[in-house]
Amino acid sequence: MSDGCCGPSAIEIERFTPLRQTSDLPVVVIGAGPVGLAAAAHLAERGIGFLVLEAGHHAGASVARWGHVRVFSPWRHDIDAAARRLLEAAGWRAPDPEWLPTGAELVAGYLAPLAALLGDRVRLGARVTAISRLGYDRVRTGGREEAAFLIRLQDGEELHARAVIDASGTYTSPNVLGAGGVPAHGEGDVFVDHALPDVLGADRATYEGRHTLVVGAGHSAATTLLALAELDGTPVTWAIRGGSAGRTYGGGEADALPARGALGTRLRGHVESGRIRLLTGFFTQRVRQVPDGIEVVSRDPSGTEQSITVERVVSATGYRPDHSIAGELRLDLDPILGSTRALAPLIDPNVHSCGTVPPHGVDELTHPEPGYYAVGVKSYGRAPTFLMATGYEQVRSVVAALAGDWEAARDVRLELPETGVCSSDLAAAQEQRAGLATGLSGGLLSSLLPLVTVPGTGGACCG
């Protein structure tokens, strides 16, 4: 064995001299969705230079992908406070505060005007592929905190930043169809639709008259099932891992968000009438193309198999964070959820519903890499307990910390649905105006959410 290949001798790692003071650099915000643009609004209010990088070709690109979906909460809960102040100062008039917007209305009525107001500080078509420290990989320590962040874009351009607020979300990294968290056998060989297709609009011809299987127990699954049930001559099957659908049905009329309660009530009615066939204890293990469609096979933990052959498959199994762009940063991720370790016990879906998640801010979002913060739904990792209102308070706290206002950063306050954020008459009124609200993201919802326990229902929901 040659000398120096291993052992206790220290390796000298050189320090780099910063090219310029990082305080002269902007804060880079990744993602121009609701939470990313809220961060930008708070940075603008505090006079901190910033640049928003959006991979899509317009603000709210991911929201637009479910633009046909109506959200659960009214406009008065969908707009960040700092964003509202900036917009109103420029002459913007807020939409009807009691209206439940669609994703498309959220973009057109709020996100697009806010991005336009921020001007060239929002760069579109700018996909981030890597974040590092200038001159430092994850191993190098000496002088690390003084080094600027390096952000590399897909086209090869590299930018420098004093801090990074990652609000890139999870919409582009859905969970797999396979029940164990790994792809089902053959999943990559068979076309599987992901959550929230526009069944009654642009995608109608794809589904009408075709037997469709929807896999998943969250609100995106419920939304798709209700839409499919409206298509005549279209068989619909719903597969869930649980032994009952109580978690998805929720509290019905007792639900804290009436629009969401109506969603569960209608879905239960379709299942009980036989319009939607429900398969329980379904653990997707393999899929394959067969002459008369797609065969989907379940194998439960005991080894018992069941199968179904359909023409279309919709995977509504939720989302997971993709931390690969930050692979050279020092992240302290909870091994279960993929959030920060400090945040994990506060959002654990085995313990909390979204309405019981305590207020949290910069302290719970801080990683060992100073100046890097994942916020919004990405900050929650795999926990489906995220509220958009929580994301707005997260970025308010983080930006206050970046401004050195630690008193404001740690004064975290949040009112969640269990405290009564909506009118009990709102859902019925909205149905008269525009139809049932069957939303997922936007408003107070941005991820698949478990149900708040309601006596007599055996389920849980939040929103």
Coordinates of C-alpha atoms in Angstrom, one line a residue:
M1 CA 0.0 0.0 0.0
S2 CA 1.5 3.4 -0.9
D3 CA 1.9 6.1 1.7
G4 CA -0.8 8.7 2.1
C5 CA -3.7 6.8 0.6
C6 CA -5.5 6.7 4.0
G7 CA -4.9 7.4 7.7
P8 CA -5.2 10.3 10.1
S9 CA -3.1 12.8 8.2
A10 CA -5.0 16.0 7.4
I11 CA -5.6 17.2 3.8
E12 CA -4.9 20.9 3.3
I13 CA -7.8 22.5 1.5
E14 CA -7.1 26.0 0.2
R15 CA -9.3 29.0 0.9
F16 CA -10.6 31.0 -2.0
T17 CA -10.7 34.8 -2.1
P18 CA -14.2 35.9 -3.0
L19 CA -14.4 37.6 -6.4
R20 CA -16.6 40.3 -4.8
Q21 CA -18.7 40.9 -1.7
T22 CA -21.7 38.6 -1.8
S23 CA -23.8 41.4 -0.3
D24 CA -23.6 43.1 -3.8
L25 CA -25.2 40.0 -5.3
P26 CA -29.0 39.4 -5.7
V27 CA -31.0 36.8 -3.9
V28 CA -32.0 34.2 -6.5
V29 CA -35.6 32.8 -6.2
I30 CA -36.2 29.5 -8.1
G31 CA -39.7 29.3 -9.4
A32 CA -42.3 31.9 -10.3
G33 CA -45.3 30.1 -8.7
P34 CA -47.4 31.6 -5.9
V35 CA -44.7 31.1 -3.2
G36 CA -41.8 32.1 -5.4
L37 CA -43.5 35.3 -6.4
A38 CA -44.5 36.0 -2.8
A39 CA -40.8 35.7 -1.9
A40 CA -40.0 38.2 -4.6
A41 CA -42.7 40.6 -3.3
H42 CA -41.2 40.5 0.2
L43 CA -37.7 41.0 -1.2
A44 CA -38.9 44.0 -3.2
E45 CA -40.6 45.5 -0.2
R46 CA -37.4 45.3 1.8
G47 CA -35.3 46.7 -1.0
I48 CA -33.2 43.6 -1.4
G49 CA -32.0 42.9 -5.0
F50 CA -33.4 39.6 -6.4
L51 CA -33.8 37.6 -9.6
V52 CA -36.6 35.0 -10.1
L53 CA -35.7 32.1 -12.4
E54 CA -38.7 30.3 -13.9
A55 CA -38.3 27.2 -16.0
G56 CA -41.6 27.6 -17.7
H57 CA -42.5 30.2 -20.3
H58 CA -44.8 32.2 -18.1
A59 CA -45.4 32.8 -14.4
G60 CA -47.3 30.0 -12.7
A61 CA -46.4 27.5 -15.4
S62 CA -47.1 24.5 -13.1
V63 CA -50.4 26.1 -11.9
A64 CA -51.4 26.5 -15.5
R65 CA -51.1 22.7 -16.0
W66 CA -54.1 22.3 -13.7
G67 CA -55.7 25.5 -14.9
H68 CA -59.1 23.8 -15.4
V69 CA -59.3 22.8 -11.7
R70 CA -61.2 25.1 -9.2
V71 CA -59.5 25.5 -5.8
F72 CA -61.0 25.0 -2.4
S73 CA -60.5 28.5 -0.9
P74 CA -61.6 32.0 -2.0
W75 CA -59.4 34.7 -3.4
R76 CA -59.1 36.4 0.0
H77 CA -56.9 33.5 1.1
D78 CA -55.0 33.1 -2.1
I79 CA -53.0 36.3 -2.3
D80 CA -49.8 37.0 -0.3
A81 CA -49.9 40.2 1.8
A82 CA -46.7 41.8 0.4
A83 CA -47.8 40.9 -3.2
R84 CA -51.2 42.5 -2.6
R85 CA -49.6 45.7 -1.4
L86 CA -47.3 45.9 -4.4
L87 CA -50.1 45.2 -6.8
E88 CA -52.6 47.6 -5.3
A89 CA -50.0 50.4 -5.3
A90 CA -49.7 49.9 -9.0
G91 CA -53.5 50.2 -9.5
W92 CA -54.4 46.5 -9.6
R93 CA -57.8 45.6 -8.3
A94 CA -58.2 42.3 -6.5
P95 CA -60.8 39.8 -7.8
D96 CA -64.0 39.1 -5.9
P97 CA -62.7 38.0 -2.5
E98 CA -65.4 35.3 -2.1
W99 CA -64.8 33.6 -5.5
L100 CA -63.1 30.2 -5.7
P101 CA -60.7 30.7 -8.7
T102 CA -59.5 28.0 -11.1
G103 CA -55.8 27.5 -11.6
A104 CA -56.1 29.5 -14.9
E105 CA -57.9 32.4 -13.0
L106 CA -55.2 32.3 -10.3
V107 CA -52.5 32.8 -13.0
A108 CA -54.4 35.4 -15.1
G109 CA -55.8 37.4 -12.1
Y110 CA -52.8 37.3 -9.8
L111 CA -49.6 35.6 -10.8
A112 CA -49.3 37.1 -14.3
P113 CA -49.9 40.7 -13.1
L114 CA -47.5 40.3 -10.3
A115 CA -44.7 38.9 -12.6
A116 CA -45.4 41.7 -15.0
L117 CA -45.0 44.3 -12.2
L118 CA -41.7 42.7 -11.2
G119 CA -40.5 43.1 -14.8
D120 CA -37.1 41.9 -15.9
R121 CA -36.4 40.6 -12.4
V122 CA -38.4 37.6 -13.4
R123 CA -36.6 35.5 -16.1
L124 CA -38.7 33.0 -18.0
G125 CA -37.4 29.8 -19.7
A126 CA -34.5 29.7 -17.2
R127 CA -34.3 26.1 -15.9
V128 CA -31.8 25.6 -13.0
T129 CA -29.8 22.4 -13.3
A130 CA -27.3 22.9 -10.4
I131 CA -26.6 25.0 -7.4
S132 CA -23.2 25.1 -5.7
R133 CA -20.8 27.5 -4.0
L134 CA -18.4 29.4 -6.2
G135 CA -15.2 27.3 -6.1
Y136 CA -16.5 24.9 -3.4
D137 CA -17.8 21.4 -3.7
R138 CA -19.7 19.9 -0.7
V139 CA -16.5 18.8 1.0
R140 CA -14.6 22.2 1.2
T141 CA -15.2 24.1 4.4
G142 CA -12.7 27.0 5.0
G143 CA -14.2 30.3 3.8
R144 CA -17.4 28.6 2.5
E145 CA -19.8 31.0 4.0
E146 CA -18.1 33.9 2.3
A147 CA -18.4 32.3 -1.2
A148 CA -21.2 33.3 -3.5
F149 CA -23.7 30.7 -4.7
L150 CA -23.3 29.5 -8.2
I151 CA -26.5 28.8 -10.1
R152 CA -26.1 26.9 -13.4
L153 CA -28.9 27.1 -16.0
Q154 CA -29.8 24.5 -18.6
D155 CA -28.3 26.6 -21.4
G156 CA -24.9 26.7 -19.6
E157 CA -25.2 30.2 -18.2
E158 CA -23.9 30.6 -14.7
L159 CA -25.2 33.2 -12.2
H160 CA -24.0 34.2 -8.8
A161 CA -26.2 34.9 -5.7
R162 CA -25.9 35.9 -2.1
A163 CA -28.7 33.5 -1.1
V164 CA -31.1 31.1 -2.8
I165 CA -34.8 30.6 -2.1
D166 CA -35.8 27.4 -3.8
A167 CA -39.6 27.5 -4.5
S168 CA -39.4 25.1 -7.4
G169 CA -42.1 22.9 -6.0
T170 CA -42.8 19.2 -6.7
Y171 CA -45.3 19.2 -9.5
T172 CA -42.8 18.0 -12.0
S173 CA -41.6 15.1 -9.8
P174 CA -44.7 12.9 -9.2
N175 CA -44.6 9.7 -7.3
V176 CA -44.5 6.5 -9.2
L177 CA -47.5 4.2 -9.7
G178 CA -45.8 1.3 -7.8
A179 CA -47.2 0.9 -4.3
G180 CA -43.8 0.5 -2.6
G181 CA -42.4 3.8 -3.8
V182 CA -40.5 2.2 -6.7
P183 CA -41.8 2.0 -10.2
A184 CA -44.2 -0.9 -10.9
H185 CA -42.7 -3.5 -13.2
G186 CA -43.4 -2.3 -16.7
E187 CA -44.4 1.2 -15.6
G188 CA -41.9 2.8 -18.0
D189 CA -43.2 0.8 -21.0
V190 CA -46.9 1.7 -20.7
F191 CA -48.4 5.1 -21.1
V192 CA -49.7 6.3 -17.7
D193 CA -51.3 9.7 -17.3
H194 CA -50.4 11.7 -14.3
A195 CA -52.7 13.6 -12.0
L196 CA -55.4 16.1 -13.0
P197 CA -56.0 15.5 -16.7
D198 CA -58.6 17.9 -18.2
V199 CA -61.2 15.2 -18.5
L200 CA -64.1 17.5 -19.4
G201 CA -62.1 19.8 -21.6
A202 CA -59.0 19.4 -23.7
D203 CA -58.6 15.7 -22.8
R204 CA -62.2 14.7 -23.2
A205 CA -61.7 12.6 -26.3
T206 CA -58.9 10.7 -24.6
Y207 CA -61.2 9.4 -21.9
E208 CA -64.8 9.4 -23.1
G209 CA -66.1 5.9 -23.6
R210 CA -62.8 4.3 -22.4
H211 CA -62.5 2.3 -19.2
T212 CA -60.2 4.4 -16.9
L213 CA -58.4 3.3 -13.7
V214 CA -57.5 6.1 -11.3
V215 CA -54.9 5.1 -8.7
G216 CA -54.6 7.2 -5.5
A217 CA -56.5 8.4 -2.5
G218 CA -55.9 12.1 -2.5
H219 CA -57.9 15.1 -3.8
S220 CA -56.4 14.9 -7.3
A221 CA -57.7 11.4 -7.6
A222 CA -61.2 12.5 -6.3
T223 CA -61.2 15.4 -8.8
T224 CA -60.4 13.2 -11.7
L225 CA -63.0 10.5 -10.6
L226 CA -65.8 13.1 -10.4
A227 CA -65.0 14.4 -13.9
L228 CA -64.9 10.9 -15.4
A229 CA -68.2 10.1 -13.8
E230 CA -69.8 12.8 -15.8
L231 CA -68.9 11.1 -19.1
D232 CA -71.6 8.9 -20.4
G233 CA -70.6 5.4 -21.3
T234 CA -67.3 5.7 -19.6
P235 CA -66.5 2.9 -17.0
V236 CA -64.5 4.2 -14.1
T237 CA -62.5 2.2 -11.6
W238 CA -60.8 3.6 -8.5
A239 CA -57.9 1.7 -6.8
I240 CA -56.6 2.5 -3.3
R241 CA -54.2 0.8 -0.9
G242 CA -56.4 1.3 2.1
G243 CA -59.3 -0.9 3.2
S244 CA -61.8 1.9 2.8
A245 CA -62.1 5.3 1.2
G246 CA -63.0 7.2 4.4
R247 CA -59.8 9.2 4.3
T248 CA -60.8 10.6 0.9
Y249 CA -64.5 11.2 1.6
G250 CA -63.6 13.4 4.6
G251 CA -66.1 15.1 6.8
G252 CA -68.8 15.9 4.2
E253 CA -70.9 18.8 5.5
A254 CA -68.8 19.0 8.6
D255 CA -65.6 19.7 6.6
A256 CA -63.7 22.9 7.5
L257 CA -63.6 23.8 3.8
P258 CA -67.1 23.3 2.4
A259 CA -66.0 22.9 -1.2
R260 CA -63.7 20.1 -0.2
G261 CA -66.5 18.5 1.9
A262 CA -68.8 18.5 -1.1
L263 CA -66.1 16.8 -3.1
G264 CA -66.0 13.8 -0.7
T265 CA -69.8 13.7 -0.4
R266 CA -70.3 13.4 -4.2
L267 CA -67.5 10.9 -4.6
R268 CA -69.0 8.7 -1.9
G269 CA -72.4 8.9 -3.7
H270 CA -70.9 7.7 -7.0
V271 CA -69.1 4.8 -5.3
E272 CA -72.3 3.7 -3.4
S273 CA -74.4 3.9 -6.5
G274 CA -72.0 1.8 -8.5
R275 CA -71.1 4.5 -11.0
I276 CA -67.5 4.3 -9.8
R277 CA -66.1 0.8 -8.9
L278 CA -63.8 0.9 -5.9
L279 CA -60.9 -1.6 -5.5
T280 CA -59.5 -1.5 -2.0
G281 CA -56.2 -3.1 -0.8
F282 CA -54.8 -2.5 -4.2
F283 CA -50.9 -2.4 -4.3
T284 CA -49.8 -1.8 -7.8
Q285 CA -47.0 -4.2 -8.6
R286 CA -46.8 -4.5 -12.4
V287 CA -48.4 -3.1 -15.6
R288 CA -48.3 -4.3 -19.1
Q289 CA -49.8 -3.7 -22.5
V290 CA -52.2 -6.5 -23.5
P291 CA -54.3 -6.9 -26.7
D292 CA -57.5 -5.4 -25.1
G293 CA -55.8 -2.6 -23.1
I294 CA -53.5 -2.2 -20.1
E295 CA -53.3 -4.9 -17.4
V296 CA -52.6 -3.6 -13.9
V297 CA -51.7 -6.2 -11.3
S298 CA -51.8 -5.7 -7.5
R299 CA -49.8 -7.8 -5.1
D300 CA -50.5 -7.0 -1.4
P301 CA -48.0 -7.5 1.4
S302 CA -49.4 -11.0 2.0
G303 CA -48.7 -11.9 -1.7
T304 CA -52.3 -12.0 -2.7
E305 CA -52.8 -10.7 -6.3
Q306 CA -55.7 -9.1 -8.1
S307 CA -55.7 -7.6 -11.6
I308 CA -57.8 -5.4 -13.8
T309 CA -57.6 -4.6 -17.5
V310 CA -58.5 -1.0 -18.6
E311 CA -57.9 1.3 -21.5
R312 CA -56.4 4.3 -19.6
V313 CA -54.6 4.7 -16.3
V314 CA -54.3 7.9 -14.2
S315 CA -51.6 7.9 -11.5
A316 CA -52.7 10.3 -8.8
T317 CA -50.3 9.0 -6.2
G318 CA -48.8 12.4 -5.1
Y319 CA -45.4 14.1 -5.4
R320 CA -41.9 14.0 -4.0
P321 CA -39.2 16.6 -3.9
D322 CA -36.2 16.5 -6.3
H323 CA -33.1 17.8 -4.4
S324 CA -30.7 16.8 -7.2
I325 CA -30.0 20.4 -8.2
A326 CA -28.7 21.0 -4.7
G327 CA -26.5 17.9 -4.6
E328 CA -23.3 19.9 -3.9
L329 CA -24.9 21.9 -1.0
R330 CA -24.9 20.8 2.6
L331 CA -28.5 19.8 3.2
D332 CA -29.7 18.2 6.4
L333 CA -32.7 16.2 5.2
D334 CA -35.0 14.2 7.3
P335 CA -34.5 10.5 6.2
I336 CA -38.2 9.9 6.0
L337 CA -39.9 13.0 4.7
G338 CA -37.0 14.8 2.9
S339 CA -37.8 18.1 4.7
T340 CA -35.3 19.7 7.1
R341 CA -34.9 17.7 10.2
A342 CA -36.2 20.6 12.3
L343 CA -39.4 20.8 10.3
A344 CA -40.1 17.1 10.0
P345 CA -41.8 16.5 13.4
L346 CA -44.0 19.5 12.9
I347 CA -45.4 18.2 9.6
D348 CA -45.3 14.5 10.0
P349 CA -48.5 13.2 8.4
N350 CA -48.6 10.3 10.8
V351 CA -49.2 12.8 13.6
H352 CA -50.4 16.0 11.9
S353 CA -53.1 17.1 9.6
C354 CA -52.4 20.4 7.7
G355 CA -54.6 22.2 10.2
T356 CA -52.5 21.2 13.2
V357 CA -49.1 22.0 11.7
P358 CA -47.7 24.7 14.0
P359 CA -46.4 28.0 12.5
H360 CA -42.8 27.8 11.4
G361 CA -40.3 30.0 9.6
V362 CA -36.6 30.5 9.0
D363 CA -35.3 28.6 12.0
E364 CA -37.1 25.4 10.9
L365 CA -36.1 25.9 7.2
T366 CA -32.4 26.5 7.8
H367 CA -29.9 23.9 6.4
P368 CA -26.2 23.6 7.3
E369 CA -25.6 25.5 4.0
P370 CA -26.1 29.1 5.1
G371 CA -28.2 31.1 2.8
Y372 CA -30.1 28.2 1.1
Y373 CA -33.8 27.7 1.8
A374 CA -36.2 25.3 0.2
V375 CA -39.7 26.8 0.7
G376 CA -43.3 26.1 -0.2
V377 CA -44.4 22.6 -1.0
K378 CA -40.8 21.5 -1.7
S379 CA -39.9 22.3 2.0
Y380 CA -42.4 19.6 3.1
G381 CA -40.7 16.8 1.2
R382 CA -43.2 13.9 1.0
A383 CA -45.5 15.3 3.7
P384 CA -48.9 16.0 2.2
T385 CA -49.8 18.5 4.8
F386 CA -48.7 21.7 3.1
L387 CA -50.9 24.9 2.8
M388 CA -50.2 27.7 0.5
A389 CA -50.8 30.1 3.4
T390 CA -48.0 28.3 5.2
G391 CA -45.7 29.0 2.2
Y392 CA -46.5 32.7 2.3
E393 CA -45.5 32.9 5.9
Q394 CA -42.4 30.9 5.3
V395 CA -41.0 33.3 2.7
R396 CA -42.0 36.3 4.8
S397 CA -39.9 34.9 7.7
V398 CA -37.0 33.9 5.4
V399 CA -36.8 37.3 3.7
A400 CA -37.0 39.1 7.1
A401 CA -34.0 37.0 8.2
L402 CA -32.1 37.9 5.0
A403 CA -32.7 41.5 5.8
G404 CA -31.3 41.0 9.3
D405 CA -34.7 41.6 10.9
W406 CA -34.6 38.6 13.2
E407 CA -37.4 39.9 15.4
A408 CA -39.8 39.8 12.4
A409 CA -38.3 36.6 11.1
R410 CA -39.1 34.8 14.3
D411 CA -42.5 36.3 14.9
V412 CA -44.3 33.6 12.9
R413 CA -48.1 33.7 12.8
L414 CA -50.5 31.6 10.9
E415 CA -54.2 31.0 10.9
L416 CA -55.1 27.6 9.4
P417 CA -58.4 26.0 8.2
E418 CA -59.3 24.5 11.6
T419 CA -59.7 28.1 12.9
G420 CA -62.5 28.8 10.4
V421 CA -61.1 30.4 7.2
C422 CA -64.2 29.9 5.1
S423 CA -67.9 30.5 5.1
S424 CA -70.1 27.5 5.5
D425 CA -72.3 28.9 2.7
L426 CA -69.4 29.4 0.2
A427 CA -69.5 26.1 -1.5
A428 CA -73.2 26.1 -2.2
A429 CA -73.0 29.7 -3.6
Q430 CA -70.1 28.9 -5.8
E431 CA -71.8 25.8 -7.3
Q432 CA -74.7 28.1 -8.3
R433 CA -72.2 30.4 -10.0
A434 CA -69.6 28.1 -11.6
G435 CA -69.9 24.5 -10.5
L436 CA -68.4 22.3 -7.9
A437 CA -65.0 23.3 -6.6
T438 CA -62.8 20.3 -7.0
G439 CA -59.4 21.8 -6.6
L440 CA -56.1 20.6 -5.5
S441 CA -53.4 23.3 -5.7
G442 CA -53.7 27.0 -5.3
G443 CA -55.7 28.7 -2.5
L444 CA -54.8 26.9 0.7
L445 CA -54.0 23.6 -1.0
S446 CA -50.9 22.7 -2.9
S447 CA -50.5 19.0 -2.3
L448 CA -52.4 15.9 -1.6
L449 CA -53.7 16.3 1.9
P450 CA -54.8 13.9 4.6
L451 CA -58.2 14.5 6.2
V452 CA -58.9 16.2 9.5
T453 CA -60.6 13.7 11.7
V454 CA -64.3 14.4 12.0
P455 CA -66.4 12.4 14.5
G456 CA -68.3 9.6 12.8
T457 CA -66.5 9.7 9.5
G458 CA -63.4 7.6 10.3
G459 CA -61.5 9.8 7.9
A460 CA -59.4 13.0 7.9
C461 CA -58.8 16.0 5.7
C462 CA -57.4 19.5 5.6
G463 CA -57.2 22.3 3.1

